[in-house]
Amino acid sequence: MHLQLAILLFCAALIAPAGFSQEQKAPTVDELVAKNIDAKGGVDALRALQSLRLAGKLLVQEGQIELGYVATKKRPDSVRTEATLQGMASVQAYDGKEGWRISPFQGRKDPEKMSADDLKPLTQDAEIDGPLVDWKEKGSTVDYLGTEDVDGTLAHKLKVARKNGDVSYVYLDPDHFLEIRILTQRIQHGAQVEEETDLGNYEKIDNVFIPFSIESGRKGDPDKQKVIIDKAEANVSVDDAVFRFPASK
């Protein structure tokens, strides 16, 4: 009887530290966000990045069509993207208050204002730092959901509930703590959609790591559009007028 009790106590002593160790290994939201900020270059480098211009190409229809691509971002939350082909330019822009677009490939060559639903993806694109940095100030809530396989990588999964109702699941590489995938769920025109964005080929621009490969589209859609950045410029001078709805001539 005493021998059996001794064996049980010995086994319990072995198991308890192992369980405690596993519990200690689970990172907190604050720890993961801090590592994400450090991985991008640190808080000072991020704060110093006030504007960003990215130029490259946009590949659609499984890469069969290539368009020129330029994206310009400026703090606090302005963005303008242009995709050009055969002299025509598709434009989407947001000045922090309202969004607008020009869609010549759909036969609409005049600027038109965007609805609140259509604007949601653009407000997300305006984030220079991504969804995790300053998440409290943005009015978001963040929860850690453990790890999940992302194309063979056991990534840390964070749920970001935004104040506009969108929910983004952010996947961080376990070694470098940079975003490798963002899955966003939102309601658009009365239906729930899921948009998946894969990020990669990070390069340092003015001490901040920026993804140079961005592939996005509806979840499960094999024909996603891919942006490949060839050139990035930090803290470029940008006139705020390029983000605003064009004045009538």
Backbone as numpy.savetxt, mean C-alpha at the origin, in Angstrom:
# Nx Ny Nz CAx CAy CAz Cx Cy Cz
3.90 -43.97 42.71 3.07 -42.77 42.71 3.94 -41.52 42.71
4.96 -41.55 43.62 5.84 -40.39 43.67 6.66 -40.25 42.39
7.03 -41.38 41.78 7.80 -41.36 40.54 6.96 -40.77 39.41
5.69 -41.17 39.35 4.80 -40.65 38.30 4.60 -39.14 38.44
4.43 -38.69 39.69 4.26 -37.26 39.95 5.52 -36.49 39.56
6.67 -37.09 39.89 7.93 -36.42 39.55 8.10 -36.27 38.05
7.70 -37.33 37.30 7.79 -37.28 35.84 6.87 -36.21 35.28
5.64 -36.13 35.84 4.69 -35.12 35.37 5.21 -33.71 35.64
5.78 -33.49 36.82 6.32 -32.17 37.15 7.49 -31.81 36.25
8.32 -32.83 35.96 9.47 -32.60 35.08 9.01 -32.21 33.68
8.00 -32.93 33.17 7.46 -32.63 31.83 6.83 -31.24 31.80
6.11 -30.90 32.88 5.48 -29.57 32.95 6.53 -28.47 32.94
7.65 -28.75 33.62 8.73 -27.76 33.66 9.34 -27.53 32.28
9.38 -28.60 31.48 9.93 -28.48 30.12 8.97 -27.74 29.20
7.68 -28.04 29.35 6.65 -27.47 28.46 6.42 -26.00 28.74
6.40 -25.61 30.01 6.07 -24.24 30.38 6.99 -23.21 29.75
8.32 -23.38 29.83 9.20 -22.38 29.19 9.01 -22.32 27.69
8.75 -23.49 27.07 8.55 -23.49 25.61 7.33 -22.70 25.24
6.23 -22.89 25.99 5.00 -22.15 25.70 5.18 -20.67 25.92
5.90 -20.32 26.99 6.15 -18.90 27.28 6.98 -18.27 26.19
7.98 -19.05 25.71 8.85 -18.53 24.65 8.06 -18.25 23.38
7.13 -19.18 23.04 6.33 -18.98 21.83 5.45 -17.75 21.98
4.89 -17.57 23.21 4.03 -16.42 23.44 4.82 -15.13 23.31
6.07 -15.15 23.80 6.90 -13.96 23.74 7.27 -13.60 22.31
7.33 -14.58 21.44 7.75 -14.34 20.07 6.68 -13.63 19.24
5.43 -13.69 19.68 4.36 -13.04 18.91 4.54 -11.53 18.97
4.77 -10.86 17.84 5.01 -9.41 17.87 3.72 -8.64 18.10
3.85 -7.45 18.60 2.70 -6.56 18.76 2.56 -5.67 17.53
1.43 -5.01 17.42 1.21 -4.07 16.32 2.27 -2.97 16.34
2.51 -2.40 17.52 3.49 -1.32 17.62 4.89 -1.77 17.20
5.26 -3.00 17.56 6.57 -3.52 17.18 6.69 -3.68 15.67
5.64 -4.22 15.06 5.68 -4.43 13.61 5.68 -3.10 12.85
4.88 -2.15 13.33 4.87 -0.84 12.67 6.23 -0.16 12.81
6.83 -0.27 13.99 8.16 0.32 14.20 9.19 -0.31 13.27
9.11 -1.62 13.09 10.05 -2.30 12.20 9.79 -1.91 10.75
8.54 -1.71 10.39 8.19 -1.27 9.04 8.76 0.12 8.76
8.63 1.01 9.74 9.17 2.37 9.59 10.69 2.33 9.46
11.34 1.55 10.32 12.80 1.42 10.25 13.24 0.84 8.91
12.49 -0.16 8.43 12.84 -0.80 7.16 12.75 0.18 5.99
11.83 1.11 6.08 11.66 2.08 4.99 12.71 3.18 5.03
13.42 3.30 6.14 14.46 4.31 6.23 14.46 5.08 7.52
13.43 4.88 8.34 13.36 5.59 9.61 12.42 6.78 9.54
11.94 7.18 10.71 10.92 8.23 10.77 11.44 9.56 10.22
12.70 9.89 10.49 13.23 11.19 10.02 13.30 11.24 8.50
13.74 10.15 7.88 13.81 10.11 6.41 12.42 10.19 5.79
11.45 9.51 6.41 10.09 9.57 5.89 9.50 10.97 6.02
9.74 11.61 7.15 9.22 12.98 7.34 9.84 13.95 6.34
11.11 13.69 5.99 11.80 14.59 5.07 11.31 14.43 3.63
10.65 13.32 3.33 10.16 13.08 1.98 8.80 13.76 1.82
8.81 14.93 1.22 7.59 15.73 1.10 6.87 15.56 -0.23
7.60 15.14 -1.24 6.97 14.89 -2.54 7.76 13.80 -3.26
7.08 13.17 -4.21 7.70 12.04 -4.90 7.13 11.96 -6.32
8.02 11.81 -7.28 7.59 11.63 -8.67 8.17 10.31 -9.18
7.28 9.46 -9.68 7.67 8.14 -10.19 7.34 8.07 -11.67
8.27 7.58 -12.45 8.06 7.46 -13.90 8.48 6.07 -14.35
7.69 5.53 -15.28 8.00 4.20 -15.79 6.98 3.77 -16.81
6.56 2.51 -16.71 5.59 1.99 -17.68 4.47 1.23 -16.98
3.32 1.25 -17.62 2.15 0.53 -17.14 1.82 -0.57 -18.14
1.80 -1.80 -17.67 1.52 -2.95 -18.53 0.12 -3.47 -18.26
-0.69 -3.60 -19.31 -2.06 -4.10 -19.18 -2.28 -5.22 -20.19
-3.43 -5.89 -20.04 -3.77 -7.02 -20.91 -2.63 -8.03 -20.98
-2.25 -8.49 -19.75 -1.20 -9.48 -19.60 0.12 -9.05 -20.25
0.38 -7.75 -20.18 1.64 -7.21 -20.68 1.69 -6.94 -22.17
0.58 -7.17 -22.87 0.57 -6.97 -24.32 0.55 -5.49 -24.71
0.02 -4.64 -23.82 -0.03 -3.21 -24.10 0.79 -2.47 -23.05
1.67 -1.59 -23.52 2.53 -0.81 -22.62 2.22 0.67 -22.76
1.96 1.31 -21.63 1.68 2.75 -21.60 2.78 3.43 -20.79
3.03 4.69 -21.11 3.90 5.49 -20.27 3.18 5.81 -18.96
3.93 5.90 -17.88 3.30 6.08 -16.57 4.07 7.11 -15.75
3.34 8.05 -15.16 3.93 9.03 -14.24 2.97 9.21 -13.06
3.51 9.10 -11.86 2.73 9.36 -10.65 3.44 10.43 -9.82
2.69 11.43 -9.38 3.25 12.49 -8.56 2.46 12.56 -7.25
3.19 12.50 -6.14 2.55 12.56 -4.82 3.15 13.71 -4.03
2.30 14.34 -3.23 2.76 15.45 -2.40 2.00 15.44 -1.09
2.72 15.65 -0.01 2.06 15.69 1.29 1.17 16.93 1.40
0.05 16.85 2.16 -0.26 15.70 3.00 -0.96 14.55 2.28
-1.74 14.81 1.25 -2.50 13.71 0.62 -2.94 14.03 -0.80
-2.02 14.55 -1.60 -2.32 14.84 -3.01 -1.63 13.83 -3.91
-2.29 13.47 -5.01 -1.70 12.53 -5.95 -2.25 12.79 -7.35
-1.42 12.52 -8.35 -1.84 12.61 -9.74 -1.12 11.50 -10.50
-1.88 10.70 -11.24 -1.28 9.66 -12.07 -1.68 9.89 -13.52
-0.75 9.60 -14.42 -1.00 9.74 -15.86 -0.51 8.50 -16.58
-1.35 7.99 -17.47 -0.98 6.86 -18.32 -1.17 7.29 -19.77
-0.11 7.24 -20.58 -0.16 7.78 -21.93 0.06 6.70 -22.98
-0.65 6.85 -24.08 -0.52 5.92 -25.21 -0.96 6.63 -26.47
-0.08 6.64 -27.48 -0.39 7.23 -28.78 -0.93 8.65 -28.66
-0.27 9.44 -27.82 -0.63 10.86 -27.70 -1.81 11.14 -26.79
-2.47 10.11 -26.28 -3.59 10.32 -25.36 -3.14 10.02 -23.93
-3.66 10.82 -22.98 -3.26 10.66 -21.58 -4.49 10.48 -20.70
-4.51 9.36 -20.00 -5.53 9.13 -18.99 -5.02 9.69 -17.67
-5.83 10.51 -17.02 -5.40 11.21 -15.81 -6.36 10.93 -14.66
-5.80 10.71 -13.48 -6.57 10.66 -12.24 -5.84 11.52 -11.22
-6.58 12.37 -10.50 -5.93 13.28 -9.55 -6.82 13.52 -8.34
-6.14 13.81 -7.23 -6.82 14.07 -5.96 -6.04 15.15 -5.23
-6.72 16.19 -4.79 -6.04 17.31 -4.14 -6.22 17.33 -2.63
-6.69 16.23 -2.08 -6.93 16.16 -0.65 -8.37 16.41 -0.28
-9.15 16.94 -1.23 -10.56 17.21 -0.99 -11.46 16.54 -2.02
-11.11 16.70 -3.28 -11.93 16.08 -4.33 -11.03 15.46 -5.39
-11.60 14.49 -6.10 -10.86 13.82 -7.15 -11.51 14.01 -8.50
-10.71 13.87 -9.55 -11.22 14.03 -10.91 -10.39 13.17 -11.86
-10.89 13.03 -13.07 -10.18 12.18 -14.05 -10.49 12.62 -15.46
-9.60 12.22 -16.36 -9.81 12.35 -17.80 -9.63 10.95 -18.37
-10.62 10.47 -19.11 -10.62 9.07 -19.58 -10.76 9.00 -21.10
-9.71 9.39 -21.83 -9.82 9.41 -23.30 -9.99 8.02 -23.91
-9.50 6.99 -23.23 -9.63 5.64 -23.78 -11.06 5.11 -23.66
-11.86 5.80 -22.86 -13.29 5.49 -22.78 -14.13 6.53 -23.52
-13.43 7.37 -24.32 -14.14 8.36 -25.13 -14.50 9.63 -24.39
-13.93 9.84 -23.20 -14.24 11.06 -22.43 -12.95 11.87 -22.28
-12.85 12.93 -23.07 -11.63 13.73 -23.10 -11.68 14.95 -22.20
-12.84 15.23 -21.63 -12.96 16.37 -20.72 -12.85 15.88 -19.28
-12.28 16.72 -18.40 -12.17 16.32 -17.00 -13.54 16.18 -16.34
-13.68 15.19 -15.50 -14.94 14.98 -14.77 -14.62 14.62 -13.33
-15.46 15.09 -12.43 -15.23 14.82 -11.02 -15.61 13.37 -10.70
-14.89 12.81 -9.74 -15.09 11.42 -9.37 -16.06 11.32 -8.19
-16.82 10.24 -8.17 -17.73 9.99 -7.06 -16.92 9.57 -5.84
-17.55 9.61 -4.67 -16.86 9.23 -3.44 -16.38 7.79 -3.50
-17.18 6.91 -4.10 -16.78 5.50 -4.21 -15.58 5.32 -5.13
-15.62 5.99 -6.29 -14.51 5.86 -7.25 -13.23 6.48 -6.72
-13.39 7.42 -5.79 -12.23 8.14 -5.26 -11.43 7.33 -4.24
-12.07 6.36 -3.62 -11.42 5.63 -2.52 -10.05 5.06 -2.88
-9.89 4.36 -4.01 -8.55 3.84 -4.33 -7.51 4.93 -4.49
-7.93 6.08 -5.00 -6.99 7.17 -5.24 -6.49 7.77 -3.92
-7.37 7.87 -2.93 -6.92 8.38 -1.63 -5.90 7.45 -1.00
-6.04 6.16 -1.27 -5.05 5.20 -0.78 -3.72 5.37 -1.51
-3.78 5.63 -2.83 -2.56 5.85 -3.61 -1.81 7.10 -3.15
-2.52 8.04 -2.54 -1.90 9.30 -2.14 -0.96 9.14 -0.95
-1.04 8.00 -0.26 -0.21 7.79 0.93 1.24 7.52 0.53
2.11 8.46 0.80 3.53 8.27 0.50 4.12 7.19 1.40
3.69 7.14 2.65 4.28 6.23 3.63 3.61 4.87 3.68
2.45 4.71 3.05 1.70 3.48 3.18 0.69 3.56 4.31
-0.09 2.51 4.53 -1.20 2.56 5.48 -0.82 2.44 6.95
0.39 1.98 7.26 0.75 1.72 8.66 1.33 2.94 9.37
2.10 3.74 8.68 2.75 4.89 9.31 1.67 5.90 9.72
1.74 6.34 10.97 0.78 7.32 11.52 -0.67 6.83 11.43
-0.86 5.51 11.63 -2.22 4.98 11.48 -3.19 5.55 12.49
-2.72 5.87 13.69 -3.62 6.46 14.70 -4.07 7.85 14.28
-3.12 8.64 13.79 -3.45 10.00 13.34 -4.42 9.98 12.15
-4.35 8.93 11.35 -5.25 8.80 10.19 -6.65 8.33 10.59
-6.82 7.97 11.85 -8.12 7.49 12.31 -8.37 6.03 12.03
-7.30 5.27 11.76 -7.43 3.84 11.49 -7.30 3.05 12.79
-7.72 1.79 12.73 -7.41 0.84 13.79 -6.63 -0.31 13.16
-5.67 -0.85 13.90 -4.81 -1.91 13.36 -4.79 -3.09 14.32
-4.95 -4.29 13.77 -4.87 -5.52 14.55 -3.90 -6.48 13.89
-3.16 -7.23 14.72 -2.25 -8.25 14.19 -2.97 -9.58 14.13
-2.94 -10.22 12.95 -3.68 -11.46 12.73 -2.77 -12.67 12.56
-1.53 -12.56 12.99 -0.61 -13.69 12.86 0.09 -13.70 11.52
0.45 -14.89 11.05 1.15 -15.01 9.78 0.30 -15.74 8.76
0.60 -15.49 7.49 -0.15 -16.13 6.39 0.78 -16.27 5.18
0.60 -17.34 4.45 1.44 -17.59 3.29 1.11 -16.63 2.15
2.12 -15.96 1.65 1.99 -15.09 0.48 2.99 -15.57 -0.56
2.52 -16.38 -1.48 3.37 -16.91 -2.55 4.66 -17.53 -2.01
4.51 -18.34 -0.95 5.66 -19.03 -0.39 6.37 -18.33 0.74
5.95 -17.10 1.07 6.54 -16.35 2.18 5.54 -16.28 3.33
5.97 -16.68 4.52 5.10 -16.63 5.70 5.13 -15.20 6.25
4.21 -14.39 5.76 4.23 -12.96 6.04 3.39 -12.61 7.27
3.79 -11.54 7.95 3.00 -11.00 9.04 1.76 -10.30 8.45
0.60 -10.58 9.02 -0.66 -10.04 8.50 -1.26 -9.04 9.48
-1.47 -7.82 9.02 -2.07 -6.76 9.83 -3.38 -6.30 9.19
-4.39 -6.14 9.99 -5.68 -5.65 9.51 -5.79 -4.16 9.82
-5.95 -3.35 8.78 -6.07 -1.90 8.93 -7.49 -1.49 8.56
-8.27 -1.08 9.56 -9.63 -0.60 9.31 -9.57 0.92 9.21
-9.83 1.43 8.02 -9.72 2.86 7.77 -11.01 3.59 8.15
-10.89 4.89 8.39 -12.06 5.65 8.83 -13.10 5.82 7.73
-12.72 5.59 6.46 -13.69 5.69 5.37 -14.46 4.39 5.14
-14.18 3.38 5.99 -14.89 2.11 5.88 -14.11 1.02 5.17
-13.06 1.38 4.44 -12.23 0.37 3.77 -11.46 -0.44 4.81
-11.19 -1.68 4.48 -10.36 -2.54 5.31 -9.21 -3.06 4.46
-7.98 -2.80 4.90 -6.80 -3.27 4.18 -6.06 -4.30 5.02
-5.74 -5.42 4.40 -4.91 -6.43 5.04 -3.49 -6.25 4.50
-2.59 -5.88 5.37 -1.22 -5.55 4.99 -0.31 -6.71 5.37
0.44 -7.21 4.40 1.33 -8.34 4.61 2.78 -7.85 4.59
3.50 -8.10 5.67 4.89 -7.66 5.79 5.83 -8.85 5.63
6.88 -8.65 4.85 7.92 -9.66 4.71 8.52 -9.94 6.10
8.68 -11.20 6.50 9.17 -11.51 7.85 10.63 -11.16 8.09
11.39 -10.98 7.03 12.81 -10.66 7.17 13.08 -9.16 7.10
12.38 -8.48 6.19 12.66 -7.06 5.96 11.56 -6.14 6.46
10.38 -6.68 6.75 9.25 -5.93 7.30 8.72 -4.84 6.38
8.92 -5.01 5.09 8.33 -4.12 4.09 7.05 -4.77 3.54
6.13 -3.95 3.07 4.89 -4.47 2.51 5.18 -5.28 1.24
4.63 -6.49 1.18 4.74 -7.27 -0.05 3.36 -7.48 -0.69
2.32 -7.29 0.09 0.96 -7.38 -0.47 0.01 -6.56 0.40
-0.93 -5.89 -0.26 -2.01 -5.19 0.43 -3.32 -5.62 -0.23
-4.20 -6.23 0.55 -5.51 -6.64 0.06 -6.54 -5.71 0.70
-7.24 -4.95 -0.14 -8.20 -3.97 0.36 -9.61 -4.37 -0.02
-10.48 -4.35 0.98 -11.91 -4.61 0.78 -12.66 -3.30 0.94
-13.51 -2.99 -0.03 -14.28 -1.75 0.05 -15.63 -1.95 -0.63
-16.56 -1.07 -0.31 -17.87 -1.06 -0.97 -17.84 -0.01 -2.06
-18.07 -0.43 -3.29 -18.13 0.49 -4.42 -19.41 0.23 -5.19
-20.20 1.29 -5.31 -21.47 1.22 -6.06 -22.35 0.09 -5.55
-22.39 -0.05 -4.22 -23.28 -1.01 -3.59 -22.79 -2.44 -3.53
-21.60 -2.71 -4.05 -21.06 -4.08 -4.04 -19.67 -4.08 -3.40
-19.36 -5.17 -2.70 -18.03 -5.28 -2.11 -17.03 -5.78 -3.14
-15.91 -5.09 -3.20 -14.83 -5.49 -4.10 -13.57 -5.72 -3.28
-12.70 -6.56 -3.79 -11.41 -6.83 -3.16 -10.31 -6.53 -4.17
-9.46 -5.59 -3.82 -8.34 -5.23 -4.70 -7.04 -5.68 -4.07
-6.25 -6.39 -4.84 -4.99 -6.95 -4.35 -3.82 -6.25 -5.03
-2.88 -5.78 -4.22 -1.70 -5.09 -4.74 -0.45 -5.78 -4.21
0.40 -6.23 -5.13 1.68 -6.84 -4.77 2.80 -5.83 -5.00
3.66 -5.69 -4.01 4.73 -4.70 -4.04 6.08 -5.40 -3.96
7.05 -4.90 -4.73 8.37 -5.51 -4.72 9.43 -4.63 -5.35
10.64 -5.19 -5.48 11.78 -4.48 -6.07 12.00 -3.12 -5.41
12.10 -3.12 -4.10 12.30 -1.87 -3.37 13.68 -1.28 -3.66
13.71 0.02 -3.85 14.97 0.74 -4.02 14.97 1.99 -3.16
16.16 2.38 -2.72 16.27 3.54 -1.84 16.32 4.84 -2.64
15.39 5.73 -2.35 15.33 7.05 -2.97 15.36 8.09 -1.87
16.42 8.87 -1.83 16.59 9.90 -0.81 16.40 9.30 0.59
17.03 8.16 0.83 17.06 7.46 2.12 15.76 6.76 2.49
14.83 6.66 1.54 13.57 5.96 1.79 13.40 4.86 0.75
13.05 3.66 1.20 12.83 2.55 0.28 11.43 2.62 -0.33
11.40 2.59 -1.67 10.17 2.72 -2.45 10.01 1.49 -3.34
8.80 0.92 -3.46 8.61 -0.22 -4.37 8.67 0.22 -5.83
9.45 -0.48 -6.62 9.57 -0.17 -8.03 8.74 -1.12 -8.89
8.09 -2.07 -8.27 7.19 -2.98 -8.97 5.87 -3.03 -8.21
4.78 -2.68 -8.90 3.45 -2.61 -8.28 2.45 -3.30 -9.20
1.92 -4.42 -8.77 0.96 -5.16 -9.57 -0.38 -5.17 -8.84
-1.44 -4.73 -9.50 -2.71 -4.58 -8.80 -3.89 -4.95 -9.68
-4.97 -5.32 -9.02 -6.20 -5.68 -9.72 -7.15 -6.37 -8.76
-8.31 -6.76 -9.26 -9.26 -7.48 -8.43 -8.67 -8.81 -7.99
-8.95 -9.20 -6.76 -8.43 -10.47 -6.26 -8.94 -11.63 -7.12
-8.01 -12.48 -7.51 -8.37 -13.62 -8.34 -8.37 -13.35 -9.82
-8.22 -12.08 -10.21 -8.20 -11.73 -11.63 -6.80 -12.00 -12.19
-6.68 -12.88 -13.18 -5.34 -13.18 -13.72 -4.75 -12.02 -14.51
-5.60 -11.11 -14.97 -5.13 -9.99 -15.81 -5.04 -8.72 -14.96
-3.98 -8.63 -14.17 -3.77 -7.45 -13.34 -2.83 -6.48 -14.05
-2.99 -5.20 -13.74 -2.08 -4.22 -14.34 -0.81 -4.14 -13.51
0.30 -3.90 -14.19 1.59 -3.85 -13.51 2.32 -2.56 -13.85
2.78 -1.90 -12.81 3.57 -0.68 -12.96 5.02 -1.02 -12.64
5.90 -0.68 -13.57 7.34 -0.85 -13.37 7.98 0.53 -13.39
8.58 0.91 -12.28 9.18 2.23 -12.16 10.62 2.20 -12.69
10.92 3.15 -13.56 12.27 3.28 -14.10 13.05 4.41 -13.43
12.32 5.42 -12.94 12.98 6.58 -12.36 12.12 7.14 -11.23
12.77 7.51 -10.14 12.08 8.12 -9.01 12.83 9.36 -8.55
12.09 10.42 -8.25 12.69 11.67 -7.79 12.01 12.09 -6.49
12.81 12.43 -5.51 12.29 12.85 -4.21 12.32 14.36 -4.07
11.32 14.88 -3.37 11.23 16.31 -3.04 11.34 17.21 -4.27
10.61 16.81 -5.32 10.54 17.65 -6.51 9.58 18.81 -6.24
9.80 19.90 -6.94 8.89 21.04 -6.82 7.62 20.75 -7.61
6.48 20.81 -6.94 5.20 20.49 -7.58 4.21 21.60 -7.30
3.63 22.14 -8.36 2.57 23.14 -8.23 1.29 22.45 -7.80
0.66 22.93 -6.74 -0.58 22.31 -6.25 -1.68 22.32 -7.30
-1.57 23.19 -8.29 -2.60 23.30 -9.31 -2.75 22.01 -10.13
-1.70 21.20 -10.22 -1.78 19.99 -11.05 -2.71 18.96 -10.41
-2.97 19.10 -9.12 -3.87 18.16 -8.45 -5.33 18.62 -8.47
-5.52 19.91 -8.69 -6.89 20.46 -8.62 -7.64 20.28 -9.93
-8.96 20.27 -9.81 -9.81 20.17 -11.00 -9.53 21.34 -11.93
-9.29 21.07 -13.22 -8.93 22.17 -14.13 -10.01 23.24 -14.24
-9.56 24.47 -14.25 -10.52 25.58 -14.38 -11.07 25.62 -15.79
-12.31 26.03 -15.91 -12.95 26.12 -17.23 -12.28 27.20 -18.05
-12.07 26.90 -19.32 -11.41 27.87 -20.21 -12.44 28.85 -20.78
